[in-house]
Amino acid sequence: MASAAALLLQLQLLLLLSLSAAQPGFISLDCGGADDYTDGIGIQWTSDAKLVFGGQATNLPVQNQLQKQYSTLRYFPADNSKYCYTMNVRTRTRYLVRASFLYRNFDNSNVYPKFDLSLGATPWSTVIIDDADTPVVEEAIILAAAPTLSVCLSNASTGQPFISTLELRQFNGSLYYTDYEAQFFLALSARINFGADGNKSVRYCIHLIEYGNPTL
C-alpha cells in the first residue's frame, strides 16, 4: 500500500512538471523581476525585461514565498504614451490573458493608481486600485488574430501605471468557442467556487494532489 502511494505521488509530481514546463503557450511573467525561477507550486516565472520597452522595476516586501511574483513590479510614466508587452502566440488559437496589480504603495505617495488596460488597440479594462495590499486581477479570453499579442497600459488619471504579473494560457480545441470571437473577447465577470468553506484560492497542483485518482 505504501509503495502504491509513493508511486501515485511520483506520477502526480511528473504531471505537475509537464503542466508547468511543457505545455505550449504557458507563459508567466514576473514583471520587474530580474531572474527566472520556478515557484513553490511548479510554475516557471520569467523576467519581463525582454518583452517590454521602458518602465522601471522596483522591489516590494513579501511575506509568503509562494507569492514571490508579487515581490517586484514594473511601473511606467504617467504620460500620453502606451506601454505594451508583446508576446508570440499561435494565430487562430484561444488564450486566457491574466494581469495582476499589487500596489503596496511602491511610490510612497499613498495615491491609488487608476489607468487603462488594453489588448493591442482594443480597450480591455480600467484598473482601479482601492486597497494597497490586495491585488487587482484582470482576465480575458481572446482568439489570437495575429502571431503576436500585446497587453498595454496607458492613460493614468491618478498615480502611475504599473503591473505585477502577466500570464498567458493557451486553450486547445473548441474550449470557450463563441460565434463572435473574431470581433470580441470575453472578459471575466466573476469566478465562484461553489461549496467552498472559505475564500482561499485554488491552484491546479493542489487540486491534483488532493483529488488525484485513488485507483491509479
Short mmCIF file of C-alpha atoms in Angstrom, two decimals:
data_model
loop_
_atom_site.label_atom_id
_atom_site.label_comp_id
_atom_site.label_asym_id
_atom_site.label_seq_id
_atom_site.Cartn_x
_atom_site.Cartn_y
_atom_site.Cartn_z
CA MET A 1 0.00 0.00 0.00
CA ALA A 2 2.85 2.36 0.88
CA SER A 3 4.61 1.63 -2.41
CA ALA A 4 1.39 2.33 -4.33
CA ALA A 5 1.01 5.68 -2.56
CA ALA A 6 4.63 6.58 -3.33
CA LEU A 7 4.11 5.69 -6.99
CA LEU A 8 0.96 7.84 -7.10
CA LEU A 9 2.85 10.81 -5.65
CA GLN A 10 5.69 10.40 -8.16
CA LEU A 11 3.24 10.27 -11.08
CA GLN A 12 1.44 13.37 -9.82
CA LEU A 13 4.72 15.28 -9.48
CA LEU A 14 5.66 14.32 -13.04
CA LEU A 15 2.27 15.54 -14.22
CA LEU A 16 2.76 18.87 -12.45
CA LEU A 17 6.15 19.37 -14.07
CA SER A 18 4.72 18.62 -17.50
CA LEU A 19 1.84 21.05 -16.97
CA SER A 20 4.07 23.95 -15.95
CA ALA A 21 7.10 23.36 -18.12
CA ALA A 22 5.99 21.56 -21.29
CA GLN A 23 2.57 22.99 -22.10
CA PRO A 24 2.78 25.29 -25.13
CA GLY A 25 1.50 28.80 -24.65
CA PHE A 26 2.03 28.67 -20.88
CA ILE A 27 3.74 31.99 -20.10
CA SER A 28 4.15 33.58 -16.66
CA LEU A 29 5.93 36.94 -16.50
CA ASP A 30 7.23 38.29 -13.20
CA CYS A 31 7.06 41.99 -14.02
CA GLY A 32 10.08 43.84 -12.68
CA GLY A 33 11.81 40.58 -11.78
CA ALA A 34 15.47 40.22 -12.67
CA ASP A 35 15.74 36.42 -12.80
CA ASP A 36 13.77 33.41 -13.99
CA TYR A 37 12.67 30.90 -11.33
CA THR A 38 10.21 28.12 -10.52
CA ASP A 39 7.84 28.84 -7.64
CA GLY A 40 6.68 26.52 -4.87
CA ILE A 41 3.83 25.03 -6.90
CA GLY A 42 5.89 24.37 -10.02
CA ILE A 43 5.07 27.40 -12.17
CA GLN A 44 8.03 28.77 -14.12
CA TRP A 45 8.22 32.56 -13.90
CA THR A 46 10.20 34.59 -16.43
CA SER A 47 11.59 38.11 -16.16
CA ASP A 48 9.65 40.62 -18.27
CA ALA A 49 12.75 42.63 -19.22
CA LYS A 50 12.90 41.40 -22.83
CA LEU A 51 9.20 41.81 -23.58
CA VAL A 52 8.58 45.47 -22.76
CA PHE A 53 10.27 48.74 -23.60
CA GLY A 54 10.61 51.32 -20.86
CA GLY A 55 9.39 51.42 -17.32
CA GLN A 56 11.21 50.99 -14.03
CA ALA A 57 11.42 47.91 -11.82
CA THR A 58 11.08 48.10 -8.07
CA ASN A 59 11.04 45.64 -5.17
CA LEU A 60 8.27 45.11 -2.63
CA PRO A 61 8.25 43.28 0.71
CA VAL A 62 6.63 39.84 0.53
CA GLN A 63 5.99 37.51 3.46
CA ASN A 64 4.80 34.40 1.62
CA GLN A 65 7.39 32.82 -0.67
CA LEU A 66 4.56 31.21 -2.64
CA GLN A 67 3.83 34.77 -3.78
CA LYS A 68 7.35 35.67 -4.83
CA GLN A 69 5.92 37.04 -8.09
CA TYR A 70 4.48 39.91 -6.05
CA SER A 71 7.87 40.92 -4.65
CA THR A 72 8.54 43.09 -7.74
CA LEU A 73 6.58 45.23 -10.17
CA ARG A 74 7.21 47.45 -13.16
CA TYR A 75 5.82 50.98 -13.33
CA PHE A 76 5.63 53.48 -16.17
CA PRO A 77 5.43 57.28 -16.51
CA ALA A 78 2.01 58.90 -16.21
CA ASP A 79 2.21 60.44 -19.69
CA ASN A 80 0.38 60.13 -23.00
CA SER A 81 2.30 57.06 -24.16
CA LYS A 82 1.07 53.48 -24.30
CA TYR A 83 3.40 50.87 -22.77
CA CYS A 84 2.97 47.39 -24.19
CA TYR A 85 4.07 43.81 -23.58
CA THR A 86 4.19 41.87 -26.86
CA MET A 87 4.17 38.06 -26.77
CA ASN A 88 4.35 35.45 -29.51
CA VAL A 89 1.17 33.40 -29.95
CA ARG A 90 -0.40 30.96 -32.41
CA THR A 91 -2.84 32.57 -34.83
CA ARG A 92 -6.48 31.40 -34.54
CA THR A 93 -5.84 29.97 -31.08
CA ARG A 94 -7.67 30.96 -27.89
CA TYR A 95 -5.77 32.27 -24.89
CA LEU A 96 -6.52 33.23 -21.34
CA VAL A 97 -4.73 36.50 -20.56
CA ARG A 98 -4.33 37.35 -16.87
CA ALA A 99 -2.76 40.53 -15.48
CA SER A 100 -2.38 41.34 -11.78
CA PHE A 101 -1.59 44.56 -9.96
CA LEU A 102 -0.42 44.79 -6.32
CA TYR A 103 0.23 48.40 -5.34
CA ARG A 104 1.80 48.21 -1.85
CA ASN A 105 2.41 51.98 -2.05
CA PHE A 106 5.53 51.32 -4.15
CA ASP A 107 5.90 55.02 -4.98
CA ASN A 108 5.45 56.20 -1.36
CA SER A 109 2.72 58.59 -2.50
CA ASN A 110 -0.35 56.89 -0.99
CA VAL A 111 -2.19 57.84 -4.19
CA TYR A 112 -4.12 54.85 -5.51
CA PRO A 113 -3.45 54.47 -9.26
CA LYS A 114 -6.16 54.38 -11.90
CA PHE A 115 -5.24 53.60 -15.51
CA ASP A 116 -6.39 51.81 -18.65
CA LEU A 117 -5.56 48.31 -19.82
CA SER A 118 -5.94 47.24 -23.45
CA LEU A 119 -5.35 44.26 -25.72
CA GLY A 120 -3.48 45.94 -28.53
CA ALA A 121 -5.71 48.79 -29.65
CA THR A 122 -8.85 47.30 -28.06
CA PRO A 123 -9.85 48.62 -24.62
CA TRP A 124 -9.91 45.85 -22.01
CA SER A 125 -10.46 47.34 -18.55
CA THR A 126 -9.81 50.30 -16.27
CA VAL A 127 -7.59 49.22 -13.40
CA ILE A 128 -8.72 50.89 -10.18
CA ILE A 129 -6.64 50.35 -7.04
CA ASP A 130 -8.59 50.82 -3.81
CA ASP A 131 -6.51 48.71 -1.41
CA ALA A 132 -2.72 48.85 -1.30
CA ASP A 133 -2.36 45.25 -0.08
CA THR A 134 -4.93 43.45 -2.23
CA PRO A 135 -4.02 42.55 -5.82
CA VAL A 136 -6.38 43.53 -8.63
CA VAL A 137 -6.64 40.74 -11.21
CA GLU A 138 -7.97 41.18 -14.74
CA GLU A 139 -8.69 38.23 -17.04
CA ALA A 140 -9.78 37.91 -20.65
CA ILE A 141 -10.15 35.11 -23.18
CA ILE A 142 -9.21 36.12 -26.70
CA LEU A 143 -8.81 34.48 -30.09
CA ALA A 144 -5.39 35.43 -31.42
CA ALA A 145 -5.80 37.12 -34.80
CA ALA A 146 -2.07 37.62 -35.41
CA PRO A 147 1.23 35.92 -34.47
CA THR A 148 1.71 38.37 -31.59
CA LEU A 149 -0.50 39.60 -28.77
CA SER A 150 0.06 42.91 -26.96
CA VAL A 151 -1.11 43.92 -23.49
CA CYS A 152 -0.83 47.67 -22.96
CA LEU A 153 -1.03 50.14 -20.05
CA SER A 154 -1.90 53.80 -20.58
CA ASN A 155 -3.95 56.86 -19.61
CA ALA A 156 -3.26 57.12 -15.89
CA SER A 157 -5.73 59.53 -14.30
CA THR A 158 -4.16 59.09 -10.84
CA GLY A 159 -0.80 57.67 -9.83
CA GLN A 160 1.38 55.73 -12.27
CA PRO A 161 0.51 52.71 -14.43
CA PHE A 162 2.15 49.54 -13.08
CA ILE A 163 1.90 45.78 -13.37
CA SER A 164 2.92 42.90 -11.09
CA THR A 165 2.38 39.79 -13.24
CA LEU A 166 1.26 38.92 -16.75
CA GLU A 167 0.20 35.38 -17.65
CA LEU A 168 -0.83 33.64 -20.86
CA ARG A 169 -2.55 30.24 -21.01
CA GLN A 170 -3.24 28.54 -24.33
CA PHE A 171 -6.53 26.68 -24.79
CA ASN A 172 -6.85 23.68 -27.07
CA GLY A 173 -9.77 22.60 -29.22
CA SER A 174 -13.12 24.38 -29.02
CA LEU A 175 -12.92 25.37 -25.35
CA TYR A 176 -14.57 28.81 -24.89
CA TYR A 177 -15.66 28.94 -28.53
CA THR A 178 -18.14 31.73 -29.34
CA ASP A 179 -19.80 32.75 -32.60
CA TYR A 180 -18.40 36.28 -32.34
CA GLU A 181 -14.89 35.60 -31.10
CA ALA A 182 -13.30 37.17 -34.19
CA GLN A 183 -14.84 40.53 -33.24
CA PHE A 184 -14.99 40.35 -29.43
CA PHE A 185 -13.16 38.85 -26.47
CA LEU A 186 -14.52 37.50 -23.17
CA ALA A 187 -13.75 39.50 -20.03
CA LEU A 188 -14.03 37.88 -16.60
CA SER A 189 -17.14 38.94 -14.68
CA ALA A 190 -16.81 36.66 -11.65
CA ARG A 191 -15.38 33.32 -10.59
CA ILE A 192 -17.29 31.42 -7.90
CA ASN A 193 -16.12 28.27 -6.11
CA PHE A 194 -19.46 26.71 -5.16
CA GLY A 195 -19.41 24.70 -1.93
CA ALA A 196 -16.08 26.10 -0.74
CA ASP A 197 -15.69 26.64 3.01
CA GLY A 198 -13.57 29.79 2.59
CA ASN A 199 -12.14 32.34 0.18
CA LYS A 200 -8.76 30.67 -0.27
CA SER A 201 -7.63 30.45 -3.90
CA VAL A 202 -7.43 27.02 -5.53
CA ARG A 203 -4.41 26.34 -7.74
CA TYR A 204 -4.11 23.47 -10.19
CA CYS A 205 -1.40 21.41 -8.48
CA ILE A 206 -3.12 21.46 -5.07
CA HIS A 207 -6.29 20.25 -6.77
CA LEU A 208 -4.46 17.37 -8.45
CA ILE A 209 -2.75 16.22 -5.26
CA GLU A 210 -5.93 16.33 -3.17
CA TYR A 211 -8.24 14.81 -5.77
CA GLY A 212 -5.94 12.53 -7.74
CA ASN A 213 -7.30 9.21 -8.99
CA PRO A 214 -7.24 6.90 -5.92
CA THR A 215 -7.30 3.78 -8.11
CA LEU A 216 -4.13 4.64 -10.04
#
